[in-house]
């Protein structure tokens, strides 16, 4: 420990090092349940690329693990510390270095908060679409590490589609530049995409070139109530089949609706089995909303309510944004799944999850990015009850198995981390895992970058 601190101090200011055990313990884990976390030896908060390089050179020399972190809002344990590791928190590298309206790019450091970037580019008439539910807290570096998504994915896509280039500090301290800042570019292997979603296991992102879009008009929202999750999912399929391009298409099941009502008195009808929210951000969203309303009615909606203005739209969206918080209040703990299935199997996924909840006698609420099939079943349980905790974990696994059976994937945007290591191997198969481990070996031959994550 003394040797480690002595070496780190050679290239870091005193304020960049945290050694107080009570403080370092607060950096031990992210927001995932059932994920082991170790005790870090030290927490480092660098402000420059050179300081990150110094940390990695020190870690390589001493063969010590390094766990990179952002805001630790992740839900898979990807940012959890390992015993004796260096926690490398990048939250102090929080500068927006450039916004170019001509090139439609932003160049940022990894600690920039998603919402801060969104507001900054908005002042230039631009738009950074990826919007995770934690966008007011999560960092761009964390978004890149987990390839996060958000409510707008149905129209605009996920983080990976907006990362044009990166600067990455490798395990041995070398600085690698990947990608480009041009609109097009196909020179060599796409190493940029390789780092997006790698959960800090291949290198430390210290700068990102992000693509921007022109800022769209304010979206208008429609809410449709359904007598079953199946009929709501039928409406989703009809909307996509007819070629509509909503900016948002979200589902909340009965359990979620009731939880939101209980917490915030939103006035949503308790008799509703599923609530579908659709939005359009075109210059004239009225015709699209009307067409979608007709499709919802044809699918069996009992009520269709289009918002009249932006304020009413925001009120409807607030119910969706409160889903996770409301479900967290149901019990003392939650496990948040992240299974993505083909849109055509969305109804089977929601019905299957309801059956799993009944089988294990648990409260499981589902909210979903319905437009891209990304479901978030939230298992509510009492962490002080060993039997209920066991049932929660078993139900979580059954939900993931159901997703794979339906042709889906174990994670659409939250990542693998510690929570889903076993399931990643099942999804990729032995050949896929072998090749991924080979990539890891190339970038991190000593295995010091975020060890124990992914596989």
Coordinates of C-alpha atoms in Angstrom, one line a residue:
X1 CA 0.0 0.0 0.0
X2 CA 2.8 2.4 0.9
X3 CA 4.6 1.7 -2.4
X4 CA 1.4 2.2 -4.4
X5 CA 0.6 5.5 -2.8
X6 CA 4.2 6.7 -3.1
X7 CA 4.2 5.9 -6.9
X8 CA 0.8 7.5 -7.4
X9 CA 1.9 10.7 -5.7
X10 CA 4.7 11.1 -8.2
X11 CA 2.2 12.0 -10.9
X12 CA -0.9 13.1 -9.0
X13 CA -1.8 16.0 -6.8
X14 CA -2.8 15.2 -3.2
X15 CA -6.4 16.1 -3.7
X16 CA -6.7 13.4 -6.5
X17 CA -6.1 10.6 -4.0
X18 CA -8.7 9.3 -1.5
X19 CA -7.4 6.8 1.1
X20 CA -9.9 7.2 4.0
X21 CA -11.5 3.8 4.3
X22 CA -14.9 5.3 5.1
X23 CA -14.8 7.3 1.9
X24 CA -13.3 4.7 -0.4
X25 CA -16.0 2.3 0.7
X26 CA -18.6 4.6 -0.8
X27 CA -17.0 3.9 -4.2
X28 CA -17.3 0.2 -3.9
X29 CA -20.4 -0.5 -6.0
X30 CA -23.0 0.8 -8.5
X31 CA -26.7 0.4 -8.1
X32 CA -27.1 -3.3 -9.0
X33 CA -28.4 -5.9 -6.5
X34 CA -26.8 -9.3 -5.9
X35 CA -23.4 -8.2 -7.1
X36 CA -20.3 -8.7 -5.0
X37 CA -18.0 -5.8 -4.4
X38 CA -14.6 -5.6 -2.9
X39 CA -12.7 -3.0 -0.9
X40 CA -10.6 -0.6 -3.0
X41 CA -7.1 0.2 -1.9
X42 CA -7.4 3.8 -3.1
X43 CA -9.7 6.0 -5.1
X44 CA -8.1 8.3 -7.7
X45 CA -9.9 11.3 -9.3
X46 CA -7.8 12.5 -12.2
X47 CA -8.4 15.7 -14.0
X48 CA -6.1 15.2 -17.0
X49 CA -5.2 12.5 -19.6
X50 CA -1.6 12.5 -18.3
X51 CA -2.8 11.7 -14.8
X52 CA -4.9 8.7 -16.1
X53 CA -1.8 7.5 -18.0
X54 CA 0.3 7.7 -14.8
X55 CA -2.3 5.7 -12.9
X56 CA -2.3 3.0 -15.6
X57 CA 1.5 2.8 -15.8
X58 CA 1.6 2.5 -12.0
X59 CA -1.0 -0.3 -12.0
X60 CA 0.9 -2.1 -14.7
X61 CA 4.2 -1.9 -12.9
X62 CA 2.6 -3.2 -9.7
X63 CA 0.2 -5.6 -11.4
X64 CA -2.8 -4.1 -9.6
X65 CA -6.4 -4.1 -10.9
X66 CA -8.1 -0.8 -12.0
X67 CA -11.8 -0.3 -11.9
X68 CA -13.0 2.7 -14.0
X69 CA -16.1 4.5 -12.8
X70 CA -18.4 7.2 -13.8
X71 CA -21.4 8.2 -11.7
X72 CA -22.1 4.6 -10.7
X73 CA -25.7 4.7 -11.8
X74 CA -25.3 1.4 -13.6
X75 CA -27.4 -1.6 -12.9
X76 CA -25.2 -4.6 -13.6
X77 CA -22.3 -4.3 -11.2
X78 CA -19.9 -3.2 -14.0
X79 CA -18.4 -0.4 -11.8
X80 CA -18.1 -2.6 -8.7
X81 CA -14.6 -2.5 -7.0
X82 CA -12.5 -5.6 -6.5
X83 CA -10.4 -6.1 -3.4
X84 CA -7.2 -4.1 -3.4
X85 CA -8.0 -2.3 -6.6
X86 CA -7.4 1.2 -7.8
X87 CA -10.8 2.8 -8.3
X88 CA -10.4 5.3 -11.2
X89 CA -13.3 7.7 -10.9
X90 CA -13.5 10.0 -14.0
X91 CA -16.1 12.4 -12.7
X92 CA -13.6 15.3 -12.4
X93 CA -12.8 15.1 -16.1
X94 CA -16.0 16.9 -16.9
X95 CA -15.3 19.5 -19.6
X96 CA -17.2 20.0 -22.8
X97 CA -14.2 20.8 -25.0
X98 CA -15.9 21.7 -28.3
X99 CA -19.4 22.0 -29.8
X100 CA -19.4 22.4 -33.6
X101 CA -22.7 23.3 -35.3
X102 CA -21.1 23.0 -38.7
X103 CA -19.6 19.5 -38.2
X104 CA -22.5 18.6 -35.8
X105 CA -20.2 17.1 -33.2
X106 CA -19.3 17.6 -29.6
X107 CA -16.0 16.7 -28.1
X108 CA -16.2 15.9 -24.4
X109 CA -14.4 14.4 -21.4
X110 CA -15.9 11.3 -19.9
X111 CA -17.2 12.9 -16.7
X112 CA -19.6 15.2 -18.5
X113 CA -23.2 14.6 -17.3
X114 CA -25.5 13.5 -20.0
X115 CA -28.1 16.2 -19.2
X116 CA -25.4 19.0 -19.1
X117 CA -24.3 18.0 -22.6
X118 CA -27.9 17.9 -23.9
X119 CA -28.6 21.4 -22.6
X120 CA -25.3 22.8 -23.9
X121 CA -25.8 21.6 -27.4
X122 CA -29.4 22.7 -27.3
X123 CA -28.2 26.2 -27.0
X124 CA -26.7 25.8 -30.5
X125 CA -29.9 24.3 -32.0
X126 CA -28.5 20.8 -31.7
X127 CA -29.6 17.6 -30.1
X128 CA -27.7 14.7 -28.4
X129 CA -30.3 11.9 -28.5
X130 CA -29.2 9.2 -26.1
X131 CA -31.2 9.8 -22.9
X132 CA -30.9 7.1 -20.2
X133 CA -33.4 7.4 -17.4
X134 CA -30.6 8.5 -15.2
X135 CA -29.6 11.3 -17.6
X136 CA -29.5 14.0 -14.9
X137 CA -26.8 12.0 -13.1
X138 CA -25.0 9.6 -15.5
X139 CA -21.9 10.5 -17.3
X140 CA -21.0 10.2 -21.0
X141 CA -18.1 7.9 -20.1
X142 CA -20.4 5.6 -18.3
X143 CA -22.9 5.7 -21.1
X144 CA -20.1 4.7 -23.5
X145 CA -18.9 2.0 -21.2
X146 CA -22.4 0.3 -21.1
X147 CA -23.6 1.4 -24.5
X148 CA -26.7 2.8 -22.8
X149 CA -30.0 3.7 -24.4
X150 CA -33.1 5.5 -23.3
X151 CA -36.6 6.6 -24.2
X152 CA -35.7 7.9 -27.6
X153 CA -34.0 4.8 -29.0
X154 CA -37.0 3.8 -31.2
X155 CA -36.3 6.7 -33.5
X156 CA -32.8 7.9 -32.8
X157 CA -30.9 4.8 -31.7
X158 CA -28.5 4.1 -28.8
X159 CA -25.2 5.6 -27.6
X160 CA -23.0 3.5 -30.0
X161 CA -24.6 5.2 -33.0
X162 CA -23.4 8.6 -31.8
X163 CA -19.8 7.9 -30.8
X164 CA -17.6 8.8 -33.8
X165 CA -14.2 8.7 -32.1
X166 CA -12.4 8.2 -28.8
X167 CA -9.2 8.8 -27.0
X168 CA -8.4 5.8 -24.8
X169 CA -5.7 5.2 -22.3
X170 CA -4.7 1.5 -22.6
X171 CA -3.7 -0.8 -19.8
X172 CA 0.0 0.0 -20.1
X173 CA -0.6 3.8 -20.2
X174 CA -0.3 4.3 -23.9
X175 CA -2.8 6.7 -25.5
X176 CA -4.9 5.4 -28.4
X177 CA -7.0 7.5 -30.8
X178 CA -9.8 5.8 -32.6
X179 CA -12.4 6.8 -35.2
X180 CA -12.9 10.2 -36.7
X181 CA -14.6 13.5 -36.5
X182 CA -15.8 13.4 -40.1
X183 CA -19.3 12.4 -41.2
X184 CA -18.0 9.3 -42.9
X185 CA -14.9 7.1 -42.4
X186 CA -14.0 3.4 -42.9
X187 CA -10.3 3.3 -42.4
X188 CA -9.4 0.0 -40.7
X189 CA -11.2 -2.0 -38.1
X190 CA -13.9 -0.1 -36.2
X191 CA -12.1 0.0 -32.8
X192 CA -14.4 2.8 -31.6
X193 CA -17.4 0.5 -31.6
X194 CA -15.3 -2.2 -29.9
X195 CA -14.8 0.1 -26.9
X196 CA -18.4 1.1 -26.7
X197 CA -20.1 -1.3 -24.4
X198 CA -16.8 -2.9 -23.2
X199 CA -17.4 -1.7 -19.6
X200 CA -13.9 -0.4 -19.1
X201 CA -12.4 -3.8 -19.7
X202 CA -10.3 -2.8 -22.7
X203 CA -9.2 0.8 -21.9
X204 CA -10.1 4.0 -20.2
X205 CA -12.0 6.5 -22.3
X206 CA -10.7 10.0 -21.7
X207 CA -12.2 11.9 -24.6
X208 CA -15.1 11.3 -27.0
X209 CA -16.2 12.8 -30.3
X210 CA -20.0 12.6 -30.4
X211 CA -22.4 13.0 -33.3
X212 CA -25.2 15.6 -32.9
X213 CA -28.4 16.1 -34.8
X214 CA -30.5 19.2 -35.4
X215 CA -32.8 19.9 -32.5
X216 CA -36.3 18.5 -33.3
X217 CA -39.5 20.3 -32.5
X218 CA -41.1 19.7 -29.1
X219 CA -42.7 16.2 -29.1
X220 CA -46.4 15.6 -28.5
X221 CA -47.5 12.5 -26.6
X222 CA -50.5 10.2 -26.8
X223 CA -51.6 7.9 -24.0
X224 CA -53.7 4.8 -24.7
X225 CA -55.2 2.5 -22.0
X226 CA -55.6 -1.2 -22.7
X227 CA -57.4 -4.1 -21.1
X228 CA -54.3 -6.3 -21.3
X229 CA -50.6 -6.2 -22.0
X230 CA -51.2 -8.4 -25.1
X231 CA -53.5 -5.9 -26.8
X232 CA -51.1 -3.0 -26.0
X233 CA -48.3 -5.0 -27.7
X234 CA -50.6 -5.7 -30.7
X235 CA -50.9 -2.0 -31.0
X236 CA -47.1 -1.6 -30.9
X237 CA -46.7 -4.1 -33.7
X238 CA -49.4 -2.4 -35.8
X239 CA -47.7 1.0 -35.3
X240 CA -44.4 -0.2 -36.5
X241 CA -45.8 -2.4 -39.3
X242 CA -47.6 0.7 -40.8
X243 CA -44.3 2.5 -41.0
X244 CA -44.7 5.1 -38.3
X245 CA -41.6 6.6 -36.7
X246 CA -42.5 7.7 -33.2
X247 CA -39.9 9.5 -31.2
X248 CA -41.0 7.5 -28.2
X249 CA -43.1 4.4 -27.7
X250 CA -43.3 3.1 -24.1
X251 CA -45.4 0.6 -22.2
X252 CA -46.2 0.4 -18.5
X253 CA -47.9 -2.7 -17.1
X254 CA -50.6 -2.8 -14.4
X255 CA -48.2 -3.3 -11.5
X256 CA -46.1 -0.3 -12.6
X257 CA -49.2 1.9 -13.1
X258 CA -50.4 1.2 -9.6
X259 CA -47.0 1.8 -8.1
X260 CA -46.8 5.2 -9.8
X261 CA -50.3 6.1 -8.7
X262 CA -49.5 5.2 -5.1
X263 CA -46.3 7.3 -5.0
X264 CA -47.3 10.4 -7.0
X265 CA -51.1 10.4 -7.3
X266 CA -50.9 10.7 -11.0
X267 CA -54.5 9.8 -11.5
X268 CA -53.9 6.9 -13.8
X269 CA -56.9 4.5 -13.7
X270 CA -56.2 1.4 -11.6
X271 CA -58.4 -0.7 -13.9
X272 CA -55.9 -0.2 -16.8
X273 CA -53.8 -3.3 -17.4
X274 CA -51.4 -1.6 -19.7
X275 CA -50.6 2.0 -20.7
X276 CA -49.0 2.8 -24.0
X277 CA -47.3 6.2 -24.6
X278 CA -46.5 7.3 -28.1
X279 CA -44.9 10.5 -29.2
X280 CA -43.9 12.3 -32.4
X281 CA -41.5 15.2 -32.8
X282 CA -42.3 16.1 -36.4
X283 CA -43.2 19.7 -37.3
X284 CA -46.9 18.6 -37.4
X285 CA -47.4 15.6 -35.1
X286 CA -51.2 15.8 -35.2
X287 CA -51.8 13.4 -38.2
X288 CA -49.4 10.8 -36.8
X289 CA -50.9 10.9 -33.4
X290 CA -54.4 10.5 -34.9
X291 CA -53.3 7.6 -37.0
X292 CA -51.7 5.9 -34.0
X293 CA -54.7 6.5 -31.9
X294 CA -56.9 4.7 -34.5
X295 CA -54.5 1.8 -34.5
X296 CA -54.6 1.6 -30.7
X297 CA -58.4 1.7 -30.8
X298 CA -58.5 -1.1 -33.4
X299 CA -56.2 -3.2 -31.2
X300 CA -58.6 -2.8 -28.2
X301 CA -57.7 0.3 -26.4
X302 CA -60.4 1.4 -24.0
X303 CA -59.3 5.1 -24.0
X304 CA -57.0 7.1 -26.2
X305 CA -55.9 10.6 -24.9
X306 CA -53.7 12.8 -27.1
X307 CA -51.9 15.6 -25.3
X308 CA -52.9 19.1 -26.4
X309 CA -49.5 20.8 -25.8
X310 CA -46.0 20.3 -24.5
X311 CA -47.0 20.8 -20.8
X312 CA -49.6 18.0 -21.0
X313 CA -47.1 15.8 -22.9
X314 CA -44.5 16.3 -20.1
X315 CA -47.1 15.4 -17.5
X316 CA -47.8 12.1 -19.3
X317 CA -44.1 11.3 -19.7
X318 CA -43.5 12.0 -16.0
X319 CA -45.5 8.9 -15.2
X320 CA -43.1 6.8 -17.2
X321 CA -40.0 8.5 -15.8
X322 CA -41.3 7.7 -12.3
X323 CA -41.7 4.0 -13.0
X324 CA -38.4 2.8 -11.5
X325 CA -38.6 5.1 -8.4
X326 CA -42.2 4.0 -7.8
X327 CA -41.4 0.3 -8.0
X328 CA -38.4 0.8 -5.7
X329 CA -40.8 2.0 -3.1
X330 CA -42.8 -1.3 -3.2
X331 CA -40.2 -3.3 -1.3
X332 CA -36.8 -2.7 0.3
X333 CA -34.9 -3.8 -2.8
X334 CA -35.3 -4.3 -6.5
X335 CA -33.5 -6.3 -9.3
X336 CA -33.9 -4.5 -12.6
X337 CA -33.8 -6.8 -15.6
X338 CA -33.0 -5.5 -19.1
X339 CA -34.1 -8.1 -21.6
X340 CA -34.6 -7.1 -25.2
X341 CA -36.8 -9.2 -27.6
X342 CA -38.0 -8.8 -31.2
X343 CA -41.0 -6.4 -31.3
X344 CA -43.1 -9.3 -32.6
X345 CA -42.5 -11.2 -29.3
X346 CA -43.0 -8.3 -26.9
X347 CA -46.5 -9.6 -25.9
X348 CA -45.1 -13.0 -25.1
X349 CA -42.4 -11.4 -23.0
X350 CA -44.8 -9.4 -20.9
X351 CA -47.2 -12.3 -20.5
X352 CA -44.4 -14.7 -19.6
X353 CA -43.0 -12.2 -17.0
X354 CA -46.4 -12.0 -15.4
X355 CA -46.5 -15.8 -15.2
X356 CA -43.1 -15.8 -13.6
X357 CA -44.3 -13.3 -11.0
X358 CA -47.2 -15.5 -10.1
X359 CA -45.0 -18.6 -10.0
X360 CA -42.6 -17.1 -7.4
X361 CA -45.3 -15.1 -5.6
X362 CA -43.4 -11.8 -6.2
X363 CA -44.3 -8.3 -7.4
X364 CA -42.7 -7.8 -10.8
X365 CA -43.5 -4.6 -12.6
X366 CA -42.6 -4.1 -16.3
X367 CA -41.9 -0.9 -18.1
X368 CA -40.5 -1.2 -21.6
X369 CA -39.1 0.7 -24.5
X370 CA -41.8 -0.9 -26.6
X371 CA -40.7 0.5 -29.9
X372 CA -37.4 -1.5 -29.8
X373 CA -38.6 -4.4 -27.6
X374 CA -36.4 -3.5 -24.7
X375 CA -38.2 -4.6 -21.5
X376 CA -37.3 -3.7 -17.9
X377 CA -38.9 -6.2 -15.6
X378 CA -38.4 -4.9 -12.0
X379 CA -38.4 -7.6 -9.4
X380 CA -39.4 -6.2 -6.0
X381 CA -38.4 -8.0 -2.8
X382 CA -37.4 -7.8 0.8
X383 CA -33.7 -8.1 1.0
X384 CA -33.9 -9.0 4.7
X385 CA -36.0 -12.1 3.8
X386 CA -33.7 -14.9 2.7
X387 CA -36.5 -16.9 1.0
X388 CA -37.8 -13.9 -0.8
X389 CA -34.3 -12.9 -1.9
X390 CA -33.8 -16.4 -3.3
X391 CA -37.1 -16.3 -5.2
X392 CA -36.2 -12.9 -6.6
X393 CA -32.9 -14.2 -8.0
X394 CA -34.5 -17.3 -9.4
X395 CA -37.2 -15.2 -11.1
X396 CA -34.6 -12.9 -12.5
X397 CA -32.9 -15.8 -14.1
X398 CA -36.1 -17.2 -15.5
X399 CA -36.9 -13.8 -17.1
X400 CA -33.5 -13.8 -18.9
X401 CA -34.1 -17.4 -20.0
X402 CA -37.5 -16.4 -21.4
X403 CA -35.9 -13.5 -23.3
X404 CA -33.4 -15.9 -25.0
X405 CA -36.2 -18.4 -25.8
X406 CA -38.0 -15.6 -27.6
X407 CA -35.0 -14.8 -29.7
X408 CA -33.8 -11.9 -27.6
X409 CA -30.7 -10.8 -25.7
X410 CA -29.9 -10.7 -22.0
X411 CA -29.2 -6.9 -22.1
X412 CA -30.3 -4.1 -24.4
X413 CA -28.6 -1.2 -22.7
X414 CA -27.6 -1.9 -19.1
X415 CA -24.6 -4.1 -19.8
X416 CA -23.3 -7.4 -18.4
X417 CA -21.0 -6.5 -15.5
X418 CA -21.1 -9.0 -12.7
X419 CA -24.8 -9.6 -12.7
X420 CA -25.1 -11.4 -16.1
X421 CA -21.7 -13.1 -16.6
X422 CA -23.2 -16.6 -16.6
X423 CA -25.9 -15.5 -19.1
X424 CA -23.5 -13.9 -21.4
X425 CA -21.7 -17.2 -21.9
X426 CA -25.1 -18.8 -22.7
X427 CA -26.0 -16.2 -25.2
X428 CA -22.7 -16.0 -27.0
X429 CA -21.7 -19.7 -26.9
X430 CA -18.2 -21.1 -26.5
X431 CA -16.8 -19.8 -29.8
X432 CA -18.1 -16.3 -29.1
X433 CA -16.7 -16.3 -25.6
X434 CA -13.3 -17.6 -26.8
X435 CA -13.0 -14.8 -29.4
X436 CA -14.0 -12.1 -26.9
X437 CA -11.5 -13.3 -24.4
X438 CA -8.9 -13.2 -27.1
X439 CA -9.7 -9.5 -27.7
X440 CA -9.5 -8.8 -24.0
X441 CA -6.0 -10.5 -23.9
X442 CA -4.8 -8.3 -26.8
X443 CA -5.8 -5.1 -25.1
X444 CA -5.1 -6.1 -21.5
X445 CA -2.6 -8.9 -21.4
X446 CA -2.2 -8.7 -17.6
X447 CA -5.9 -8.7 -17.0
X448 CA -5.8 -5.6 -14.8
X449 CA -8.7 -3.6 -16.4
X450 CA -12.0 -4.1 -14.5
X451 CA -11.3 -7.8 -13.8
X452 CA -14.2 -10.2 -13.1
X453 CA -16.6 -8.3 -15.4
X454 CA -18.3 -9.7 -18.5
X455 CA -16.7 -13.1 -18.4

